[in-house]
Coordinates of C-alpha atoms in Angstrom, one line a residue:
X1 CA -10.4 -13.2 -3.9
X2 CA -10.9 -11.2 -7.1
X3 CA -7.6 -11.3 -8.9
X4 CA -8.6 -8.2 -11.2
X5 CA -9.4 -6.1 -7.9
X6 CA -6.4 -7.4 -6.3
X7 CA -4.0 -6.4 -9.2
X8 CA -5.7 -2.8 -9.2
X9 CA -5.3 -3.0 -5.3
X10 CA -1.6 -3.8 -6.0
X11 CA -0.9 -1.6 -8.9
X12 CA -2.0 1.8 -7.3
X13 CA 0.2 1.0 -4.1
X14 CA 3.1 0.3 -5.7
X15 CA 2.7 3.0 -8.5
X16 CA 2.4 5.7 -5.5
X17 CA 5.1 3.7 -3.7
X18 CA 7.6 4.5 -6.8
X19 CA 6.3 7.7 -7.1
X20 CA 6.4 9.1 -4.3
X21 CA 9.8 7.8 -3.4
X22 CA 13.4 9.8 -3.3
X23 CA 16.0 9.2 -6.2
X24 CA 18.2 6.1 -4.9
X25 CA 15.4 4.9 -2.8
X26 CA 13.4 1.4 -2.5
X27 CA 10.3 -0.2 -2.7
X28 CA 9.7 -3.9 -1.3
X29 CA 6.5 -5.7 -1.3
X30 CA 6.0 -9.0 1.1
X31 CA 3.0 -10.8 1.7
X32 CA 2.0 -13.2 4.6
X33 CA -0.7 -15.3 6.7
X34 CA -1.6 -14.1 9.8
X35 CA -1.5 -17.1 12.7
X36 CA -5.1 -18.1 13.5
X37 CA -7.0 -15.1 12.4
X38 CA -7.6 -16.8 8.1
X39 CA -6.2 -13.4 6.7
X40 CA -3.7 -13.0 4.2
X41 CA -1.2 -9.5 5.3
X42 CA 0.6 -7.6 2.4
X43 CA 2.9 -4.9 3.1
X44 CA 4.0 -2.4 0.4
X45 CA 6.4 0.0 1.9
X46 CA 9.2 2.8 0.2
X47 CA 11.9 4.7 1.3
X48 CA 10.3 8.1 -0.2
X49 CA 9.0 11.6 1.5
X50 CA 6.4 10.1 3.8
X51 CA 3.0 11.5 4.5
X52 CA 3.2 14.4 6.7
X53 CA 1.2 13.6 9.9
X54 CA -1.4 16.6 9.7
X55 CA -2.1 15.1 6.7
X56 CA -2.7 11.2 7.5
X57 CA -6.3 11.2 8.4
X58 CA -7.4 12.3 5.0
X59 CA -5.1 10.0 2.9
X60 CA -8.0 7.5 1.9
X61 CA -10.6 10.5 1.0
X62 CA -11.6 11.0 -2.7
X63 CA -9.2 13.3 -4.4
X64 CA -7.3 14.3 -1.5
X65 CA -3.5 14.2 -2.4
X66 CA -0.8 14.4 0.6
X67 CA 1.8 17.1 0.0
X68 CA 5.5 16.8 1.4
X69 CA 9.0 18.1 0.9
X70 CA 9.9 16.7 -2.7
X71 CA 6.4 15.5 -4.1
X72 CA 5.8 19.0 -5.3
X73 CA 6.0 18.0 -9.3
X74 CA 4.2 14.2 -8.5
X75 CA 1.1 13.7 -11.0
X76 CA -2.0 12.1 -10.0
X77 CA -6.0 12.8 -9.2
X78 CA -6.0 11.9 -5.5
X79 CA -7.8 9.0 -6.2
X80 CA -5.8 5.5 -6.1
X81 CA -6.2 4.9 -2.3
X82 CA -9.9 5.6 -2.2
X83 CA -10.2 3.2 -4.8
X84 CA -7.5 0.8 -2.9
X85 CA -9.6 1.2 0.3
X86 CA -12.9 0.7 -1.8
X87 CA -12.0 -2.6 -3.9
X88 CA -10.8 -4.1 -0.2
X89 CA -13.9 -3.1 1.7
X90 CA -16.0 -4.7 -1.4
X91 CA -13.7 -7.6 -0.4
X92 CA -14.3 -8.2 3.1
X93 CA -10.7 -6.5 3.5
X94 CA -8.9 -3.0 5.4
X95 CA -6.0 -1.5 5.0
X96 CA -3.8 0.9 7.2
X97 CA -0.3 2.4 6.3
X98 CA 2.3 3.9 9.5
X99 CA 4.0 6.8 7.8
X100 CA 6.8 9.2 8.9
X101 CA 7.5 12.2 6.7
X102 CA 11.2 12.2 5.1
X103 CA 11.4 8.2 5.8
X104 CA 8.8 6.4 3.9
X105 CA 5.5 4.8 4.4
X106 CA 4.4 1.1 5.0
X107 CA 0.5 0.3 3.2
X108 CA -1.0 -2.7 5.0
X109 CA -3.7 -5.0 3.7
X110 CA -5.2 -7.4 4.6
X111 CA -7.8 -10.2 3.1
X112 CA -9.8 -13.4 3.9
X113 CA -7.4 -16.1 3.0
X114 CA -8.7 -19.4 1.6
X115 CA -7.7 -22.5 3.6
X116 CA -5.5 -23.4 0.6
X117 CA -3.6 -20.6 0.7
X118 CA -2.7 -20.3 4.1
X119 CA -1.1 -23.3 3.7
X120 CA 1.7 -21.7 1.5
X121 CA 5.1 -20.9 2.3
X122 CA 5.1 -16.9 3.1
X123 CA 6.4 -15.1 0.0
X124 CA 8.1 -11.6 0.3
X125 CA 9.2 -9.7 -2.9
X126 CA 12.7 -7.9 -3.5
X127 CA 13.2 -4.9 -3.2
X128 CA 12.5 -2.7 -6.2
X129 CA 14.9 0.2 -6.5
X130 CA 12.9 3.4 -7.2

């Protein structure tokens, strides 16, 4: 695994996840093996606007940027998931996400694990207050 792409990889999806999240809300990252299948699962989820459904299909395309309720004045170039989705691909990786709008989304990746690694206790982040 390619610490540099995985910081970038972790970086974006956090940034958006504190961007894109209400005043008062949270963020929580956790990460985690997957029984039997060698992959390593992170989850990066937020308590922010959501992704309206109509919307979801595109949210990996190049410069597409979701719109909701609230995320009117967010910054950005519609490119951070494209490049999240890229640098996993180029890693034998995939993500998803599960989204509701006005209750938050959950990003999930996953990654070859090494045997070492798998061997580790699970390790799930606090929450981080947005």
């Amino acid at each position: 695994c390619d610490r540099d792409k995985l910081k970038e990889i972790l970086m974006n999806l956090i940034s958006n996840a504190l961007k894109y999240n209400r005043p008062g809300g949270s963020v929580g990252v956790s990460s985690y093996r997957e029984p039997g299948r060698g992959l390593a699962l992170t989850e990066v989820r937020d308590t922010g606007y959501g992704i309206p459904e109509r919307m979801q299909d595109k949210i990996f395309q190049k410069f597409f940027r979701a719109k909701a309720k609230g995320t009117e004045e967010v910054l950005g170039t519609g490119l951070g998931l494209f490049i999240v989705k890229m640098l996993l691909e180029k890693m034998n990786g995939s993500i998803g996400f599960s989204s509701k709008e006005g209750e938050g989304s959950i990003f999930t990746f996953t990654l070859p694990a090494p045997r070492e690694a798998l061997d580790r206790t699970p390790q799930t982040g606090a929450a981080i207050p947005a």
